[in-house]
Amino acid sequence: MMSSTIFSVFPITSPPFFSVMMQQFSPNDVCHEMLRRSFLLVLCLGMISLQAQSTSGEKILLNGNIYTLNPQRPVAEAVAIRGDRIVAVGDLSSVRRNVGKHASMIDLHGKYLLPGLVDSHNHAIKGGVRLLTADADDELLSFDELANFAHEAVQTGKGVRGGGLYITGIHSAQWTNVIILDSLFNNAPYTKKPVLLLGTDGHTAWSNAALLRLAGITNEFVHSLPNDQRTYYGQRDESQLNGLLSEQAIQKARRALPPSPVTPYQGALSGVRHLNSLGITAWLDPAAGHIDDGLQNEALTAYAQLANDELLTAHVATTVVADANGSTTPQFKMLNELQRKYNGKHVDVLGLKIFADGVLEYPTQTAALSLPYSNSGSFGSLMVDPGHLNAFVSAADRDGILIHIHAIGDRAVSASLDAIGAARNQNKNSNLPHSITHLQLVAPGDYNRFAELNVLPCMQLLWATADRYTIELVKPYIDAALFMGQYPAKSLLKAGATLCGASDWPVSSANPFAAISIAESRKGGMGVLNARETVSRIEMIKAYTINAAKLLLMDKKIGSIEPGKQADFVLVDRDVLAVDENLIKHTQIIWTMFGGKIVFNAKDE
Ligand SMILES: [Zn+2]
């Protein structure tokens, strides 16, 4: 690990602050003893309640190991803050000179302080809603487990939508055995009850016969569709549907059921709390509604209301889903209106998200590949015409609109890079850091283009492992060389790219340390996935702090512990730059601070 010299654990002697603070008082002072006692009392109260504020709003964080992520000063002894800002970072005596006598002390008890973590692709509202509703959390369930889960979802009401049952977070391998789903949900007590199971990937689902009927999804309907859309409806044979749905077909089934009883506001609140508990204080919500939703954007409304109620304890940057095949003018106009309406304290509408393709896993296989899927001969589906994509991205870039592109297959990644390349060519001077997310397959010839074109790779490296997804649902169906190149994190780093960490929660866990652990080992339940692509600890910590802050256009404000930046920190229980590979994933958050205030404290949980 390149960090071993720079970031070696530096010893800090036991609490020096008391003796330092006491030097403020003259030993001749008759009230010395009284002062000492009251000072101790104040000190104790300050320690008991981390939120206790000095009247000046000044605090010194000390007696811990502080990793700043500022290459000029990677470690520090103390940090001073005033209100929501960092005012000094360095050794304790110099830090003390930047604040008044009455600054309160926050003892880090020898633990490890990092900048607040940044997740560059996180659907916080959807995740928050899932915490409050029936969600299988990406567990592959047996027939009995699924039956029990469904029964409970009905009993508790967590899965009830009108007369139907609605379950999210289904593991993709669940789709490989439709017979089980059939025997469970097309028999009593579900023969008349509409049931929708949604894949954790957001691109797949399964509907029982009652819901297909309700949604008007019949064999005749499917056969009336153009070829490309027909593939979104799974068929048992020419005359029968099997209930599997992907992409737009999911929307059609979903619309037949009433909307979630959990409001976006409740979802956002639950999402923010969950992410704060993981040390996360900023994220990009890449799909904060669709541009067609117009000015009544539910996700942005929820974030803005939360900010208004002073409950948005994080920076939320957003992109809104757009249609790159569609006309730019009305979509850009709407984006500008959304920016005027919603940009405010802690909320920023940065630009637009585009889907270049779908997912790689069997049976959906909508990711666009350079070599065909071996089972079908298909090259997957590029969801946007390359000519349109180039024109769309060039126009957006010219107008200062940030673009975030979903691309999983190597053909979709190439097309996305081509589009950003076209924008760079046409507009010459733009340095807007557009990003491509997921990047499961990247053509080796494209590695260099990320740095060259200033495109940020936004990767969910929790997925970069040998598990049922990669080994059972991908490996048998794609070219062996493509398979070996999955999630090329190290190759991109070597080619000079600025790697950004992301979770895609609630597609999978939002815990950054779980992803960091996999990125470092690539080890999963079914072995190691291409050990050549492992990424060092420090590179991953950078990916989840200063690098991700760049993607959010916030690196001047957050992402490192430096004077002038916002006082967002996470205190963790272990040396995340040095602990053994097997221990990093168990990292515990002691507390999280946002804008100088503790917003999560493990002691209170
Ligand atoms: Zn996503």
Coordinates of C-alpha atoms and ligand atoms in Angstrom, one line a residue:
M1 CA 0.0 0.0 0.0
M2 CA 1.5 3.3 -1.0
S3 CA 0.2 4.8 2.2
S4 CA 2.5 3.0 4.5
T5 CA 5.0 5.8 4.8
I6 CA 2.8 8.9 4.5
F7 CA -0.1 7.4 6.5
S8 CA 1.8 5.4 9.1
V9 CA 0.0 5.5 12.4
F10 CA 1.3 8.5 14.2
P11 CA 1.2 8.2 18.0
I12 CA -0.5 10.9 20.0
T13 CA 0.2 11.0 23.6
S14 CA -2.7 10.8 26.0
P15 CA -5.0 13.8 26.3
P16 CA -2.8 16.8 26.2
F17 CA -5.7 19.3 26.2
F18 CA -6.4 19.6 29.9
S19 CA -2.9 20.8 30.8
V20 CA -2.9 23.0 27.7
M21 CA -6.2 24.6 28.6
M22 CA -5.1 25.1 32.2
Q23 CA -2.2 27.2 31.1
Q24 CA -4.8 29.9 30.4
F25 CA -5.2 30.4 34.1
S26 CA -2.7 32.1 36.3
P27 CA -1.5 29.8 39.2
N28 CA -1.7 32.9 41.4
D29 CA -5.4 33.3 40.7
V30 CA -7.2 33.0 44.0
C31 CA -10.1 31.4 42.2
H32 CA -7.8 28.9 40.6
E33 CA -9.4 25.9 42.3
M34 CA -12.9 27.1 41.7
L35 CA -12.0 27.7 38.1
R36 CA -10.4 24.3 37.8
R37 CA -13.5 22.6 39.1
S38 CA -15.9 24.5 36.9
F39 CA -13.6 24.0 34.0
L40 CA -13.6 20.3 34.6
L41 CA -17.4 20.3 34.9
V42 CA -17.7 22.2 31.6
L43 CA -15.2 19.9 30.0
C44 CA -17.1 16.8 31.2
L45 CA -20.4 18.2 30.0
G46 CA -18.7 18.9 26.7
M47 CA -17.6 15.3 26.5
I48 CA -20.9 13.8 27.4
S49 CA -22.8 15.7 24.8
L50 CA -20.8 16.1 21.7
Q51 CA -23.4 18.6 20.5
A52 CA -22.7 20.9 23.3
Q53 CA -21.7 24.2 21.7
S54 CA -19.4 26.9 23.0
T55 CA -21.2 30.3 22.6
S56 CA -18.8 31.1 19.8
G57 CA -19.6 27.8 18.0
E58 CA -15.9 27.0 18.1
K59 CA -14.7 23.5 18.7
I60 CA -11.4 21.7 18.7
L61 CA -11.3 18.0 17.7
L62 CA -8.2 16.4 19.2
N63 CA -6.6 13.4 20.6
G64 CA -7.2 11.1 17.6
N65 CA -5.7 10.1 14.3
I66 CA -6.8 12.6 11.7
Y67 CA -6.5 11.7 8.0
T68 CA -7.1 14.8 6.1
L69 CA -7.0 13.5 2.5
N70 CA -5.2 16.7 1.8
P71 CA -1.9 15.6 0.1
Q72 CA -0.1 18.7 1.4
R73 CA -0.8 17.6 5.0
P74 CA -2.1 14.0 5.1
V75 CA -2.2 13.7 8.9
A76 CA -3.0 16.3 11.6
E77 CA -3.1 16.4 15.4
A78 CA -6.1 18.6 15.7
V79 CA -8.9 20.4 13.8
A80 CA -10.6 23.6 14.8
I81 CA -14.1 24.5 13.5
R82 CA -16.3 27.5 13.8
G83 CA -19.9 27.0 13.1
D84 CA -20.1 24.8 10.1
R85 CA -16.6 25.5 8.8
I86 CA -13.1 24.2 9.4
V87 CA -10.8 27.0 10.4
A88 CA -7.6 25.3 11.2
V89 CA -5.9 21.9 10.7
G90 CA -2.5 21.0 12.1
D91 CA -0.6 20.5 15.4
L92 CA -2.6 21.3 18.5
S93 CA -0.8 24.5 19.5
S94 CA -1.2 26.2 16.1
V95 CA -4.8 25.0 15.8
R96 CA -5.6 26.5 19.3
R97 CA -4.4 29.9 18.2
N98 CA -7.2 30.1 15.6
V99 CA -10.0 29.9 18.1
G100 CA -11.0 31.6 21.3
K101 CA -10.4 30.5 24.8
H102 CA -13.9 29.1 25.1
A103 CA -13.8 26.7 22.2
S104 CA -15.3 23.4 23.3
M105 CA -13.2 20.2 23.1
I106 CA -14.2 17.1 21.2
D107 CA -12.0 14.2 22.4
L108 CA -11.5 11.6 19.6
H109 CA -10.3 9.1 22.2
G110 CA -7.5 7.9 19.9
K111 CA -9.9 6.9 17.1
Y112 CA -9.7 7.8 13.4
L113 CA -11.2 10.9 11.8
L114 CA -11.9 11.1 8.1
P115 CA -13.7 13.7 6.0
G116 CA -17.4 12.9 5.7
L117 CA -17.8 10.1 3.1
V118 CA -19.2 10.9 -0.3
D119 CA -21.2 8.4 -2.4
S120 CA -21.2 9.4 -6.1
H121 CA -24.3 7.3 -7.1
N122 CA -26.9 6.7 -4.4
H123 CA -30.7 6.5 -4.7
A124 CA -31.2 7.7 -1.1
I125 CA -35.0 8.2 -1.3
K126 CA -35.7 4.8 -2.9
G127 CA -33.4 3.3 -0.3
G128 CA -35.1 5.1 2.5
V129 CA -38.5 3.9 1.3
R130 CA -37.2 0.3 1.1
L131 CA -36.1 0.5 4.7
L132 CA -39.8 1.1 5.5
T133 CA -41.4 -1.4 3.2
A134 CA -41.1 -5.1 2.2
D135 CA -37.6 -5.5 0.8
A136 CA -35.7 -8.8 0.3
D137 CA -32.4 -6.9 0.5
D138 CA -30.8 -8.9 -2.4
E139 CA -30.9 -12.2 -0.4
L140 CA -31.4 -15.2 -2.6
L141 CA -34.4 -16.9 -0.9
S142 CA -35.5 -20.5 -1.0
F143 CA -39.1 -21.3 -1.8
D144 CA -40.0 -21.5 1.9
E145 CA -38.2 -18.3 2.8
L146 CA -39.8 -16.4 0.0
A147 CA -43.3 -17.8 1.0
N148 CA -42.7 -16.7 4.6
F149 CA -41.3 -13.3 3.5
A150 CA -44.4 -12.7 1.3
H151 CA -46.8 -13.8 4.1
E152 CA -45.1 -11.5 6.6
A153 CA -45.2 -8.6 4.1
V154 CA -48.9 -9.0 3.9
Q155 CA -49.4 -9.4 7.7
T156 CA -47.3 -6.3 8.6
G157 CA -48.7 -4.3 5.7
K158 CA -45.2 -3.5 4.6
G159 CA -45.8 -5.1 1.2
V160 CA -49.4 -4.1 0.7
R161 CA -50.3 -1.8 -2.2
G162 CA -54.1 -1.6 -2.5
G163 CA -55.2 -5.2 -3.0
G164 CA -51.8 -6.2 -4.2
L165 CA -48.5 -7.4 -2.9
Y166 CA -45.3 -5.5 -3.7
I167 CA -41.9 -6.7 -2.8
T168 CA -38.6 -5.1 -3.8
G169 CA -34.9 -6.1 -3.5
I170 CA -35.2 -9.5 -5.2
H171 CA -31.9 -11.2 -6.0
S172 CA -31.4 -11.6 -9.8
A173 CA -30.7 -15.3 -9.5
Q174 CA -34.3 -15.7 -8.3
W175 CA -35.4 -15.2 -11.9
T176 CA -33.7 -18.3 -13.1
N177 CA -36.3 -20.4 -11.5
V178 CA -39.6 -19.0 -12.6
I179 CA -41.4 -22.3 -11.8
I180 CA -40.9 -21.6 -8.1
L181 CA -42.4 -18.1 -8.5
D182 CA -45.2 -19.6 -10.5
S183 CA -46.1 -22.3 -8.0
L184 CA -45.9 -19.9 -5.1
F185 CA -47.7 -16.8 -6.5
N186 CA -50.1 -18.3 -9.1
N187 CA -51.8 -20.5 -6.5
A188 CA -53.8 -19.8 -3.4
P189 CA -53.8 -17.4 -1.6
Y190 CA -52.5 -15.3 -4.5
T191 CA -54.7 -16.4 -7.4
K192 CA -56.7 -13.2 -7.3
K193 CA -54.1 -11.0 -5.6
P194 CA -51.8 -9.1 -7.9
V195 CA -48.1 -9.7 -7.0
L196 CA -45.1 -7.8 -8.2
L197 CA -41.6 -8.8 -7.3
L198 CA -39.0 -6.2 -8.2
G199 CA -35.3 -7.1 -8.8
T200 CA -32.8 -5.3 -6.7
D201 CA -31.1 -4.2 -10.0
G202 CA -34.1 -2.0 -10.9
H203 CA -34.2 -3.5 -14.4
T204 CA -36.0 -6.7 -13.8
A205 CA -39.3 -7.9 -12.2
W206 CA -41.8 -10.7 -12.1
S207 CA -45.5 -10.4 -12.1
N208 CA -48.1 -13.1 -11.3
A209 CA -51.0 -13.8 -13.6
A210 CA -53.5 -11.6 -11.6
L211 CA -51.3 -8.6 -12.0
L212 CA -50.6 -9.3 -15.7
R213 CA -54.4 -9.4 -16.2
L214 CA -54.9 -6.2 -14.2
A215 CA -52.2 -4.3 -16.2
G216 CA -53.5 -5.5 -19.5
I217 CA -50.4 -7.4 -20.3
T218 CA -51.7 -10.2 -22.5
N219 CA -50.1 -12.3 -25.1
E220 CA -52.0 -10.3 -27.8
F221 CA -50.7 -7.1 -26.3
V222 CA -47.1 -8.3 -26.3
H223 CA -47.4 -9.5 -29.9
S224 CA -48.7 -6.2 -31.0
L225 CA -45.4 -4.5 -29.8
P226 CA -42.4 -3.7 -32.0
N227 CA -39.7 -6.3 -31.8
D228 CA -37.3 -4.4 -29.5
Q229 CA -40.1 -3.8 -26.9
R230 CA -41.4 -7.3 -27.1
T231 CA -38.2 -8.6 -25.6
Y232 CA -39.0 -6.8 -22.3
Y233 CA -41.8 -9.4 -21.7
G234 CA -40.7 -12.9 -20.8
Q235 CA -42.4 -15.7 -22.7
R236 CA -42.8 -19.4 -21.8
D237 CA -43.6 -20.1 -25.5
E238 CA -45.2 -18.4 -28.4
S239 CA -48.6 -18.3 -26.7
Q240 CA -47.8 -17.8 -23.0
L241 CA -46.1 -15.2 -20.9
N242 CA -43.9 -16.3 -18.0
G243 CA -44.3 -13.1 -15.9
L244 CA -40.7 -11.9 -16.2
L245 CA -40.5 -8.2 -17.0
S246 CA -37.7 -5.9 -17.8
E247 CA -37.1 -2.2 -18.4
Q248 CA -40.3 -0.3 -19.6
A249 CA -42.4 -3.4 -19.1
I250 CA -41.9 -3.0 -15.3
Q251 CA -43.5 0.5 -15.4
K252 CA -46.6 -0.9 -17.1
A253 CA -47.1 -3.5 -14.4
R254 CA -46.3 -1.1 -11.6
R255 CA -48.8 1.5 -12.8
A256 CA -51.6 -1.1 -12.3
L257 CA -51.0 -0.9 -8.5
P258 CA -51.5 2.1 -6.3
P259 CA -48.4 4.2 -5.4
S260 CA -46.3 3.4 -2.3
P261 CA -48.0 4.4 1.0
V262 CA -44.6 5.7 2.1
T263 CA -44.2 9.3 1.0
P264 CA -40.9 10.5 -0.7
Y265 CA -40.4 12.8 2.3
Q266 CA -40.6 9.8 4.7
G267 CA -38.3 7.9 2.4
A268 CA -35.8 10.8 2.2
L269 CA -35.7 11.2 5.9
S270 CA -35.1 7.5 6.5
G271 CA -32.5 7.5 3.7
V272 CA -30.6 10.4 5.1
R273 CA -30.5 8.9 8.6
H274 CA -29.3 5.6 7.3
L275 CA -26.5 7.1 5.2
N276 CA -25.4 9.4 8.1
S277 CA -25.2 6.2 10.2
L278 CA -22.7 4.9 7.6
G279 CA -20.5 8.1 7.8
I280 CA -21.9 9.4 4.5
T281 CA -22.5 13.2 4.4
A282 CA -22.9 13.8 0.6
W283 CA -24.1 12.0 -2.4
L284 CA -25.2 12.2 -6.0
D285 CA -28.8 11.1 -6.4
P286 CA -28.5 10.2 -10.1
A287 CA -32.2 9.7 -10.7
A288 CA -34.0 12.4 -8.8
G289 CA -37.1 12.0 -10.9
H290 CA -37.6 12.1 -14.7
I291 CA -37.4 15.3 -16.7
D292 CA -41.0 14.4 -18.0
D293 CA -42.3 14.7 -14.4
G294 CA -42.0 18.5 -14.9
L295 CA -41.8 21.0 -12.1
Q296 CA -43.7 18.8 -9.7
N297 CA -40.6 16.6 -9.1
E298 CA -41.3 14.4 -6.1
A299 CA -37.7 13.6 -5.2
L300 CA -36.5 17.2 -5.4
T301 CA -39.6 18.3 -3.5
A302 CA -38.8 15.8 -0.7
Y303 CA -35.1 16.9 -0.5
A304 CA -36.0 20.6 -0.5
Q305 CA -38.7 20.1 2.2
L306 CA -36.2 18.2 4.3
A307 CA -33.7 21.0 3.9
N308 CA -36.4 23.5 4.8
D309 CA -37.2 21.5 8.0
E310 CA -33.4 21.5 8.8
L311 CA -33.4 17.7 8.5
L312 CA -31.3 17.3 5.4
T313 CA -28.0 16.5 7.2
A314 CA -26.1 15.9 4.0
H315 CA -25.2 17.6 0.7
V316 CA -27.4 16.2 -2.1
A317 CA -26.3 16.7 -5.6
T318 CA -28.8 15.4 -8.2
T319 CA -29.2 14.6 -11.8
V320 CA -32.6 14.1 -13.4
V321 CA -33.3 11.3 -15.9
A322 CA -33.6 12.5 -19.5
D323 CA -34.2 11.0 -22.9
A324 CA -31.1 11.4 -25.1
N325 CA -33.2 10.3 -28.1
G326 CA -35.5 13.2 -27.5
S327 CA -35.3 16.9 -28.3
T328 CA -32.8 18.9 -26.2
T329 CA -34.5 22.3 -26.0
P330 CA -37.6 21.4 -23.9
Q331 CA -35.6 19.1 -21.6
F332 CA -32.8 21.6 -21.0
K333 CA -35.4 24.3 -20.4
M334 CA -37.1 22.1 -17.8
L335 CA -33.8 21.4 -16.2
N336 CA -33.1 25.1 -15.8
E337 CA -36.5 25.6 -14.3
L338 CA -35.9 22.8 -11.8
Q339 CA -32.6 24.4 -10.9
R340 CA -34.3 27.7 -10.3
K341 CA -37.0 26.1 -8.2
Y342 CA -35.0 23.6 -6.1
N343 CA -31.3 24.7 -5.9
G344 CA -30.8 25.8 -2.3
K345 CA -29.2 24.9 1.0
H346 CA -27.7 21.4 0.6
V347 CA -29.6 20.6 -2.6
D348 CA -28.1 21.0 -6.1
V349 CA -29.6 20.0 -9.5
L350 CA -26.4 19.5 -11.5
G351 CA -27.7 18.0 -14.7
L352 CA -29.1 15.0 -16.5
K353 CA -28.8 11.2 -16.3
I354 CA -28.9 9.1 -19.5
F355 CA -29.3 5.4 -19.8
A356 CA -27.0 4.1 -22.5
D357 CA -27.9 0.4 -21.9
G358 CA -29.4 -2.0 -19.3
V359 CA -27.9 -4.9 -17.3
L360 CA -25.6 -7.8 -18.2
E361 CA -27.1 -10.6 -16.1
Y362 CA -29.1 -13.5 -17.6
P363 CA -32.0 -13.5 -18.4
T364 CA -32.3 -9.7 -19.0
Q365 CA -29.0 -9.2 -21.0
T366 CA -29.8 -5.6 -22.0
A367 CA -26.2 -4.4 -21.6
A368 CA -24.7 -3.4 -25.0
L369 CA -21.7 -5.6 -25.9
S370 CA -19.0 -5.6 -28.5
L371 CA -19.3 -9.4 -28.8
P372 CA -22.6 -11.2 -28.7
Y373 CA -24.2 -13.0 -25.7
S374 CA -23.5 -16.7 -26.3
N375 CA -27.0 -17.9 -25.6
S376 CA -28.9 -15.5 -27.9
G377 CA -26.4 -14.2 -30.3
S378 CA -27.7 -10.7 -29.4
F379 CA -25.4 -7.8 -28.8
G380 CA -27.7 -6.3 -26.1
S381 CA -29.5 -3.0 -26.5
L382 CA -27.9 0.4 -26.9
M383 CA -30.8 2.5 -25.5
V384 CA -29.8 5.6 -27.3
D385 CA -28.8 6.2 -30.9
P386 CA -25.1 7.2 -31.0
G387 CA -25.8 10.1 -33.3
H388 CA -28.4 11.5 -30.9
L389 CA -26.2 10.8 -27.9
N390 CA -23.3 12.8 -29.4
A391 CA -25.6 15.8 -30.2
F392 CA -27.3 15.6 -26.8
V393 CA -24.1 15.5 -24.7
S394 CA -22.5 18.2 -26.8
A395 CA -25.4 20.5 -26.4
A396 CA -25.7 19.8 -22.7
D397 CA -22.0 20.4 -22.2
R398 CA -22.1 23.7 -24.1
D399 CA -25.0 24.8 -21.7
G400 CA -23.0 23.8 -18.6
I401 CA -25.3 20.8 -17.8
L402 CA -23.5 17.9 -16.1
I403 CA -24.1 14.5 -17.7
H404 CA -24.1 11.2 -15.8
I405 CA -24.4 8.1 -18.0
H406 CA -25.4 4.6 -17.1
A407 CA -23.2 2.2 -19.1
I408 CA -22.6 -1.4 -18.3
G409 CA -21.5 -3.1 -21.5
D410 CA -18.3 -2.2 -23.3
R411 CA -20.2 -1.0 -26.4
A412 CA -22.3 1.4 -24.3
V413 CA -19.2 2.7 -22.5
S414 CA -17.5 3.3 -25.9
A415 CA -20.6 5.1 -27.2
S416 CA -20.7 7.2 -24.0
L417 CA -17.0 8.2 -24.3
D418 CA -17.5 9.0 -28.0
A419 CA -20.4 11.4 -27.0
I420 CA -18.3 13.1 -24.4
G421 CA -15.4 13.2 -26.8
A422 CA -17.6 14.9 -29.4
A423 CA -18.6 17.5 -26.8
R424 CA -15.0 18.2 -25.9
N425 CA -14.1 18.6 -29.6
Q426 CA -17.0 20.9 -30.3
N427 CA -17.0 23.0 -27.2
K428 CA -13.2 23.0 -26.7
N429 CA -13.0 24.7 -23.3
S430 CA -15.3 22.6 -21.2
N431 CA -13.9 21.0 -18.1
L432 CA -17.3 19.9 -16.7
P433 CA -16.5 16.5 -15.2
H434 CA -19.1 14.3 -16.8
S435 CA -19.3 10.8 -15.5
I436 CA -20.0 7.2 -16.6
T437 CA -21.4 4.9 -14.0
H438 CA -21.3 1.1 -13.4
L439 CA -18.6 0.3 -16.1
Q440 CA -18.8 -3.5 -15.7
L441 CA -17.1 -4.0 -19.1
V442 CA -14.7 -1.5 -20.6
A443 CA -12.8 -2.1 -23.8
P444 CA -9.0 -1.9 -22.9
G445 CA -8.6 0.7 -25.7
D446 CA -11.0 3.0 -23.8
Y447 CA -9.1 3.0 -20.5
N448 CA -7.0 6.1 -21.4
R449 CA -10.0 8.0 -22.6
F450 CA -11.3 8.7 -19.1
A451 CA -8.3 10.8 -18.2
E452 CA -8.0 12.3 -21.7
L453 CA -11.6 13.4 -21.8
N454 CA -11.9 14.3 -18.1
V455 CA -14.6 11.7 -17.6
L456 CA -15.0 10.4 -14.0
P457 CA -15.5 6.6 -13.7
C458 CA -18.2 6.1 -11.0
M459 CA -17.9 2.5 -9.8
Q460 CA -19.8 0.2 -7.5
L461 CA -16.9 -2.1 -6.5
L462 CA -19.0 -4.0 -4.1
W463 CA -20.0 -5.9 -7.2
A464 CA -16.5 -6.6 -8.4
T465 CA -16.3 -10.1 -7.0
A466 CA -17.0 -13.8 -7.8
D467 CA -20.5 -14.3 -6.6
R468 CA -23.8 -15.7 -8.1
Y469 CA -24.2 -12.5 -10.2
T470 CA -20.9 -12.7 -12.0
I471 CA -20.3 -16.5 -11.9
E472 CA -23.8 -17.8 -12.6
L473 CA -25.6 -15.0 -14.4
V474 CA -22.7 -13.5 -16.5
K475 CA -19.8 -15.9 -17.0
P476 CA -21.7 -18.6 -19.0
Y477 CA -23.1 -16.1 -21.4
I478 CA -20.4 -13.7 -22.5
D479 CA -17.0 -13.9 -24.2
A480 CA -14.2 -15.2 -21.8
A481 CA -12.0 -12.2 -22.4
L482 CA -14.8 -9.8 -21.7
F483 CA -15.6 -11.7 -18.5
M484 CA -12.0 -11.4 -17.3
G485 CA -12.0 -7.7 -17.8
Q486 CA -15.0 -7.0 -15.5
Y487 CA -14.9 -3.8 -13.3
P488 CA -11.4 -2.8 -14.4
A489 CA -10.7 -0.4 -11.5
K490 CA -7.0 -0.8 -11.4
S491 CA -6.6 -0.5 -15.1
L492 CA -8.5 2.8 -15.1
L493 CA -6.4 4.1 -12.2
K494 CA -3.2 3.1 -14.0
A495 CA -4.5 5.0 -17.1
G496 CA -4.8 8.1 -14.9
A497 CA -8.5 8.1 -14.2
T498 CA -10.0 9.7 -11.1
L499 CA -11.9 6.8 -9.6
C500 CA -15.1 7.7 -7.7
G501 CA -16.7 5.4 -5.1
A502 CA -20.4 4.7 -5.3
S503 CA -22.9 2.2 -3.9
D504 CA -26.1 2.4 -6.1
W505 CA -28.0 1.9 -2.8
P506 CA -30.6 0.3 -2.6
V507 CA -29.4 -1.9 -5.4
S508 CA -26.9 -3.1 -2.9
S509 CA -25.5 -2.1 0.5
A510 CA -24.5 1.6 0.9
N511 CA -21.7 0.7 3.4
P512 CA -18.5 2.2 1.8
F513 CA -16.3 -0.1 3.9
A514 CA -17.9 -3.2 2.5
A515 CA -17.2 -1.9 -1.0
I516 CA -13.6 -0.9 -0.1
S517 CA -13.0 -4.4 1.2
I518 CA -14.1 -6.1 -2.0
A519 CA -12.2 -3.5 -4.2
E520 CA -9.1 -4.5 -2.3
S521 CA -9.6 -8.3 -2.4
R522 CA -12.2 -8.9 -5.2
K523 CA -13.0 -12.0 -3.0
G524 CA -16.6 -13.2 -2.8
G525 CA -18.6 -16.3 -2.0
M526 CA -17.5 -18.0 -5.2
G527 CA -13.8 -17.0 -5.3
V528 CA -11.8 -14.1 -6.6
L529 CA -12.8 -12.0 -9.6
N530 CA -9.7 -11.0 -11.5
A531 CA -7.1 -10.2 -8.8
R532 CA -5.2 -8.0 -11.3
E533 CA -7.9 -5.3 -10.8
T534 CA -7.6 -4.9 -7.0
V535 CA -7.3 -1.3 -5.7
S536 CA -5.3 -0.2 -2.7
R537 CA -7.0 1.1 0.5
I538 CA -5.8 4.7 0.1
E539 CA -7.1 4.9 -3.5
M540 CA -10.5 3.7 -2.3
I541 CA -10.6 6.2 0.6
K542 CA -9.8 8.9 -2.0
A543 CA -12.6 7.5 -4.2
Y544 CA -15.1 7.9 -1.4
T545 CA -14.0 11.4 -0.3
I546 CA -12.1 13.9 -2.5
N547 CA -12.7 12.1 -5.8
A548 CA -16.4 11.6 -5.4
A549 CA -16.6 15.3 -4.3
K550 CA -15.3 16.2 -7.7
L551 CA -18.1 14.4 -9.4
L552 CA -20.6 16.3 -7.2
L553 CA -18.8 19.6 -8.2
M554 CA -18.1 20.1 -4.5
D555 CA -14.4 19.4 -4.1
K556 CA -13.8 23.1 -3.1
K557 CA -16.2 22.6 -0.3
I558 CA -16.0 19.0 0.9
G559 CA -14.0 15.8 0.5
S560 CA -10.9 16.7 2.6
I561 CA -10.2 18.2 6.0
E562 CA -8.8 21.6 5.1
P563 CA -9.4 25.2 6.4
G564 CA -12.4 26.8 4.6
K565 CA -14.2 23.5 3.9
Q566 CA -17.3 22.4 5.6
A567 CA -17.0 20.6 8.9
D568 CA -18.2 17.2 7.7
F569 CA -16.4 14.3 9.4
V570 CA -16.7 10.7 10.3
L571 CA -15.0 9.1 13.3
V572 CA -14.3 5.4 12.9
D573 CA -13.2 2.7 15.3
R574 CA -10.1 1.5 13.4
D575 CA -7.3 2.6 11.3
V576 CA -9.0 2.2 7.9
L577 CA -5.7 2.8 6.1
A578 CA -3.8 0.1 7.9
V579 CA -6.1 -2.6 9.3
D580 CA -6.0 -6.1 7.9
E581 CA -8.0 -6.8 4.7
N582 CA -10.5 -9.0 6.7
L583 CA -11.2 -6.3 9.2
I584 CA -11.9 -3.3 7.0
K585 CA -15.5 -4.4 6.2
H586 CA -16.4 -4.5 9.9
T587 CA -15.4 -0.8 10.4
Q588 CA -17.8 0.8 12.9
I589 CA -18.9 4.4 12.7
I590 CA -18.6 6.1 16.1
W591 CA -20.2 9.4 15.0
T592 CA -20.8 11.4 11.9
M593 CA -20.6 15.2 11.9
F594 CA -22.3 17.4 9.2
G595 CA -21.6 21.1 9.2
G596 CA -20.2 21.1 12.7
K597 CA -23.1 19.1 14.3
I598 CA -23.2 15.5 15.2
V599 CA -25.9 13.9 13.1
F600 CA -25.3 10.3 14.0
N601 CA -23.9 9.0 17.2
A602 CA -23.6 5.2 17.7
K603 CA -24.0 5.7 21.5
D604 CA -27.6 6.9 20.9
E605 CA -28.6 4.0 18.8
Ligands
ZN1 ZN -28.4 3.6 -9.9

